[in-house]
Amino acid sequence: MTQAGTTQDGGSLDRYFALTARGTSARTEVLAGFTTFLTMAYIVLVNPAILGQAGMPVASVAAATCFAAAFASILMGMVANTPLALAPGMGLNAYFSFTVVQQMGVPWPVALGCVLISGVAFLLLTLTGVRQLIVSVIPNYLFAAVAGGIGLFIGFIGLKNAGIVVSNPATIVALGNLKAPDASLALFGLLLIAALSVWNVRAAMLIGIVATTVAGWLFGQVAFHPQPYSLAALTGTAFKLDLGGVFGLTGKHGLGLVEILFVFLFVDLFDNIGTLVAVTKRAGLMDADGRIPGLNRILMTDAVATIVGSMAGTSTVTSYVESAAGVQAGGRTGLTAVVTGLLFLATMFVAPYAQLVPLAATAPALIIVGGLMLLPLREVDWEDPMAAIPAFLTVAMIPLTFSIANGLAFGITAHAVLRLVRGRATRADWFLYLLAALFVVRFVWMAAA
């Protein structure tokens, strides 16, 4: 009875997530889900620390972060069957806290209302086909450039988190102190993951992260200071958003919030498209024509996740580039995202313990994944300036501006301008030029701000 039931359950799992069709197994997907979670777990600590500076209760934000990541990742896996995990986005949380609340003086409940409205806007853009239209005007070679640029971005984040690359006022960046505890620990993890990878060990990433974490514990490099916490903390931010403030019914920020809504909308829109392209391409889910199966479901899930996250009490929820670590570990279906989401759900009960996994332990995985994501760059015709120039700008601007959105903006604008200069513009390209014009307006507006 038990054996038959297990077989039947396994068959149902296989059919629902198309495990066999995508050349994977439940075991591989679970390992991939753990790998993605471990590379993303830092957000449970970092997001509350950033939003806490906006006056939000830290424990409440920690609970909201776990809930939003769990809900969004599970929804992505179940609805879109894609190995994309989601959580409150880095960069947008800093903009929320430091610019919107602290610099502009917008109360955090009103800022949360802006996040919700931007989520509704994402949803409307998806339902009307605008987001899909944006994906359709991006040429295949820019898909490859985005994947490569995000690879450099991920690798740079890993090197920075490890302390191998540090800031320098004279040269912008420089080599860090490799004898420092974090750098030494990260180099150990990097060597271990690399060695396991060349021996084709499928769980190389997960084994490397866990082994490096254990080494950090043994050598006293993990500082653990848990704060008082309970699930009831979620009530401190849940449903505390102020929509009246967004529309000017309360307070004095009504019209001034147009800028905030635009930034939330623009950055999340193009960060998501860039991450989606890179991860699905790496997972082999994108077809030869650059189409992504289930694109509508993926985009709808992303929009709903932002709306729910704002109601829980956190900044914009977005797809995570760290999902590429799970893909590298073999994740090919939504089961990977579901496992990641379930782990975030479990973390709600023990959120402060996420700091047991140091950044130096996850950094090696990001470095390895970043390097492997450069593979699509071979699809760019580097001898053709029409492709090479926009591709280079995309690849370079993503890590150098710390923004996937900026890289896409430069690449698409350069692609549109060069087509116009070369006399290849057609009426069918109208949306491409509209998009490029909006990018130019955005850059001018940013320069004048």
PDB file of N, CA, C and O in Angstrom, residues 41-68:
ATOM      1  N   ALA A  41      19.176  33.311   1.327  1.00  0.00           N
ATOM      2  CA  ALA A  41      18.761  33.424   2.727  1.00  0.00           C
ATOM      3  C   ALA A  41      19.200  34.735   3.373  1.00  0.00           C
ATOM      4  O   ALA A  41      18.576  35.201   4.333  1.00  0.00           O
ATOM      5  N   TYR A  42      20.241  35.351   2.845  1.00  0.00           N
ATOM      6  CA  TYR A  42      20.720  36.610   3.422  1.00  0.00           C
ATOM      7  C   TYR A  42      19.636  37.680   3.440  1.00  0.00           C
ATOM      8  O   TYR A  42      19.657  38.587   4.287  1.00  0.00           O
ATOM      9  N   ILE A  43      18.658  37.593   2.524  1.00  0.00           N
ATOM     10  CA  ILE A  43      17.633  38.625   2.440  1.00  0.00           C
ATOM     11  C   ILE A  43      16.784  38.671   3.707  1.00  0.00           C
ATOM     12  O   ILE A  43      16.226  39.717   4.062  1.00  0.00           O
ATOM     13  N   VAL A  44      16.700  37.555   4.427  1.00  0.00           N
ATOM     14  CA  VAL A  44      15.914  37.502   5.661  1.00  0.00           C
ATOM     15  C   VAL A  44      16.499  38.448   6.704  1.00  0.00           C
ATOM     16  O   VAL A  44      15.773  38.981   7.552  1.00  0.00           O
ATOM     17  N   LEU A  45      17.802  38.680   6.645  1.00  0.00           N
ATOM     18  CA  LEU A  45      18.455  39.591   7.583  1.00  0.00           C
ATOM     19  C   LEU A  45      18.670  40.976   6.988  1.00  0.00           C
ATOM     20  O   LEU A  45      18.493  41.984   7.658  1.00  0.00           O
ATOM     21  N   VAL A  46      19.044  41.016   5.705  1.00  0.00           N
ATOM     22  CA  VAL A  46      19.404  42.291   5.090  1.00  0.00           C
ATOM     23  C   VAL A  46      18.177  43.178   4.873  1.00  0.00           C
ATOM     24  O   VAL A  46      18.221  44.384   5.141  1.00  0.00           O
ATOM     25  N   ASN A  47      17.078  42.597   4.400  1.00  0.00           N
ATOM     26  CA  ASN A  47      15.881  43.406   4.133  1.00  0.00           C
ATOM     27  C   ASN A  47      15.343  44.085   5.394  1.00  0.00           C
ATOM     28  O   ASN A  47      15.069  45.292   5.369  1.00  0.00           O
ATOM     29  N   PRO A  48      15.204  43.363   6.527  1.00  0.00           N
ATOM     30  CA  PRO A  48      14.753  44.043   7.748  1.00  0.00           C
ATOM     31  C   PRO A  48      15.727  45.130   8.210  1.00  0.00           C
ATOM     32  O   PRO A  48      15.301  46.174   8.716  1.00  0.00           O
ATOM     33  N   ALA A  49      17.033  44.885   8.011  1.00  0.00           N
ATOM     34  CA  ALA A  49      18.019  45.881   8.430  1.00  0.00           C
ATOM     35  C   ALA A  49      17.866  47.169   7.625  1.00  0.00           C
ATOM     36  O   ALA A  49      17.969  48.274   8.174  1.00  0.00           O
ATOM     37  N   ILE A  50      17.588  47.038   6.321  1.00  0.00           N
ATOM     38  CA  ILE A  50      17.441  48.219   5.460  1.00  0.00           C
ATOM     39  C   ILE A  50      16.114  48.922   5.718  1.00  0.00           C
ATOM     40  O   ILE A  50      16.064  50.140   5.915  1.00  0.00           O
ATOM     41  N   LEU A  51      15.010  48.161   5.731  1.00  0.00           N
ATOM     42  CA  LEU A  51      13.699  48.777   5.933  1.00  0.00           C
ATOM     43  C   LEU A  51      13.527  49.263   7.365  1.00  0.00           C
ATOM     44  O   LEU A  51      12.728  50.173   7.627  1.00  0.00           O
ATOM     45  N   GLY A  52      14.270  48.670   8.292  1.00  0.00           N
ATOM     46  CA  GLY A  52      14.221  49.131   9.679  1.00  0.00           C
ATOM     47  C   GLY A  52      14.694  50.569   9.807  1.00  0.00           C
ATOM     48  O   GLY A  52      14.252  51.315  10.685  1.00  0.00           O
ATOM     49  N   GLN A  53      15.603  50.984   8.893  1.00  0.00           N
ATOM     50  CA  GLN A  53      16.097  52.358   8.916  1.00  0.00           C
ATOM     51  C   GLN A  53      15.048  53.346   8.410  1.00  0.00           C
ATOM     52  O   GLN A  53      15.245  54.560   8.497  1.00  0.00           O
ATOM     53  N   ALA A  54      13.958  52.816   7.879  1.00  0.00           N
ATOM     54  CA  ALA A  54      12.838  53.669   7.468  1.00  0.00           C
ATOM     55  C   ALA A  54      11.825  53.802   8.600  1.00  0.00           C
ATOM     56  O   ALA A  54      10.751  54.388   8.412  1.00  0.00           O
ATOM     57  N   GLY A  55      12.157  53.238   9.758  1.00  0.00           N
ATOM     58  CA  GLY A  55      11.254  53.305  10.901  1.00  0.00           C
ATOM     59  C   GLY A  55      10.307  52.133  11.010  1.00  0.00           C
ATOM     60  O   GLY A  55       9.449  52.101  11.899  1.00  0.00           O
ATOM     61  N   MET A  56      10.438  51.153  10.128  1.00  0.00           N
ATOM     62  CA  MET A  56       9.576  49.980  10.188  1.00  0.00           C
ATOM     63  C   MET A  56      10.070  49.025  11.263  1.00  0.00           C
ATOM     64  O   MET A  56      11.290  48.889  11.459  1.00  0.00           O
ATOM     65  N   PRO A  57       9.180  48.338  11.976  1.00  0.00           N
ATOM     66  CA  PRO A  57       9.610  47.383  13.007  1.00  0.00           C
ATOM     67  C   PRO A  57      10.393  46.230  12.392  1.00  0.00           C
ATOM     68  O   PRO A  57       9.886  45.535  11.507  1.00  0.00           O
ATOM     69  N   VAL A  58      11.614  46.024  12.837  1.00  0.00           N
ATOM     70  CA  VAL A  58      12.528  45.058  12.219  1.00  0.00           C
ATOM     71  C   VAL A  58      11.980  43.637  12.270  1.00  0.00           C
ATOM     72  O   VAL A  58      12.011  42.904  11.266  1.00  0.00           O
ATOM     73  N   ALA A  59      11.474  43.223  13.432  1.00  0.00           N
ATOM     74  CA  ALA A  59      10.947  41.859  13.558  1.00  0.00           C
ATOM     75  C   ALA A  59       9.769  41.649  12.606  1.00  0.00           C
ATOM     76  O   ALA A  59       9.620  40.569  12.013  1.00  0.00           O
ATOM     77  N   SER A  60       8.951  42.664  12.442  1.00  0.00           N
ATOM     78  CA  SER A  60       7.799  42.560  11.553  1.00  0.00           C
ATOM     79  C   SER A  60       8.240  42.419  10.103  1.00  0.00           C
ATOM     80  O   SER A  60       7.688  41.620   9.336  1.00  0.00           O
ATOM     81  N   VAL A  61       9.257  43.184   9.720  1.00  0.00           N
ATOM     82  CA  VAL A  61       9.759  43.102   8.355  1.00  0.00           C
ATOM     83  C   VAL A  61      10.395  41.738   8.101  1.00  0.00           C
ATOM     84  O   VAL A  61      10.277  41.185   7.002  1.00  0.00           O
ATOM     85  N   ALA A  62      11.060  41.181   9.109  1.00  0.00           N
ATOM     86  CA  ALA A  62      11.664  39.848   8.954  1.00  0.00           C
ATOM     87  C   ALA A  62      10.579  38.816   8.652  1.00  0.00           C
ATOM     88  O   ALA A  62      10.728  37.972   7.749  1.00  0.00           O
ATOM     89  N   ALA A  63       9.485  38.877   9.391  1.00  0.00           N
ATOM     90  CA  ALA A  63       8.374  37.951   9.151  1.00  0.00           C
ATOM     91  C   ALA A  63       7.758  38.193   7.782  1.00  0.00           C
ATOM     92  O   ALA A  63       7.452  37.240   7.046  1.00  0.00           O
ATOM     93  N   ALA A  64       7.577  39.461   7.419  1.00  0.00           N
ATOM     94  CA  ALA A  64       6.995  39.797   6.118  1.00  0.00           C
ATOM     95  C   ALA A  64       7.895  39.354   4.977  1.00  0.00           C
ATOM     96  O   ALA A  64       7.418  38.896   3.929  1.00  0.00           O
ATOM     97  N   THR A  65       9.204  39.474   5.167  1.00  0.00           N
ATOM     98  CA  THR A  65      10.160  39.047   4.142  1.00  0.00           C
ATOM     99  C   THR A  65      10.046  37.555   3.880  1.00  0.00           C
ATOM    100  O   THR A  65       9.984  37.112   2.725  1.00  0.00           O
ATOM    101  N   CYS A  66      10.018  36.778   4.954  1.00  0.00           N
ATOM    102  CA  CYS A  66       9.894  35.318   4.816  1.00  0.00           C
ATOM    103  C   CYS A  66       8.573  34.943   4.165  1.00  0.00           C
ATOM    104  O   CYS A  66       8.523  34.091   3.268  1.00  0.00           O
ATOM    105  N   PHE A  67       7.488  35.584   4.613  1.00  0.00           N
ATOM    106  CA  PHE A  67       6.173  35.267   4.068  1.00  0.00           C
ATOM    107  C   PHE A  67       6.092  35.616   2.586  1.00  0.00           C
ATOM    108  O   PHE A  67       5.609  34.822   1.774  1.00  0.00           O
ATOM    109  N   ALA A  68       6.563  36.816   2.222  1.00  0.00           N
ATOM    110  CA  ALA A  68       6.485  37.254   0.827  1.00  0.00           C
ATOM    111  C   ALA A  68       7.313  36.355  -0.076  1.00  0.00           C
ATOM    112  O   ALA A  68       6.874  35.973  -1.171  1.00  0.00           O
TER     113      ALA A  68
END
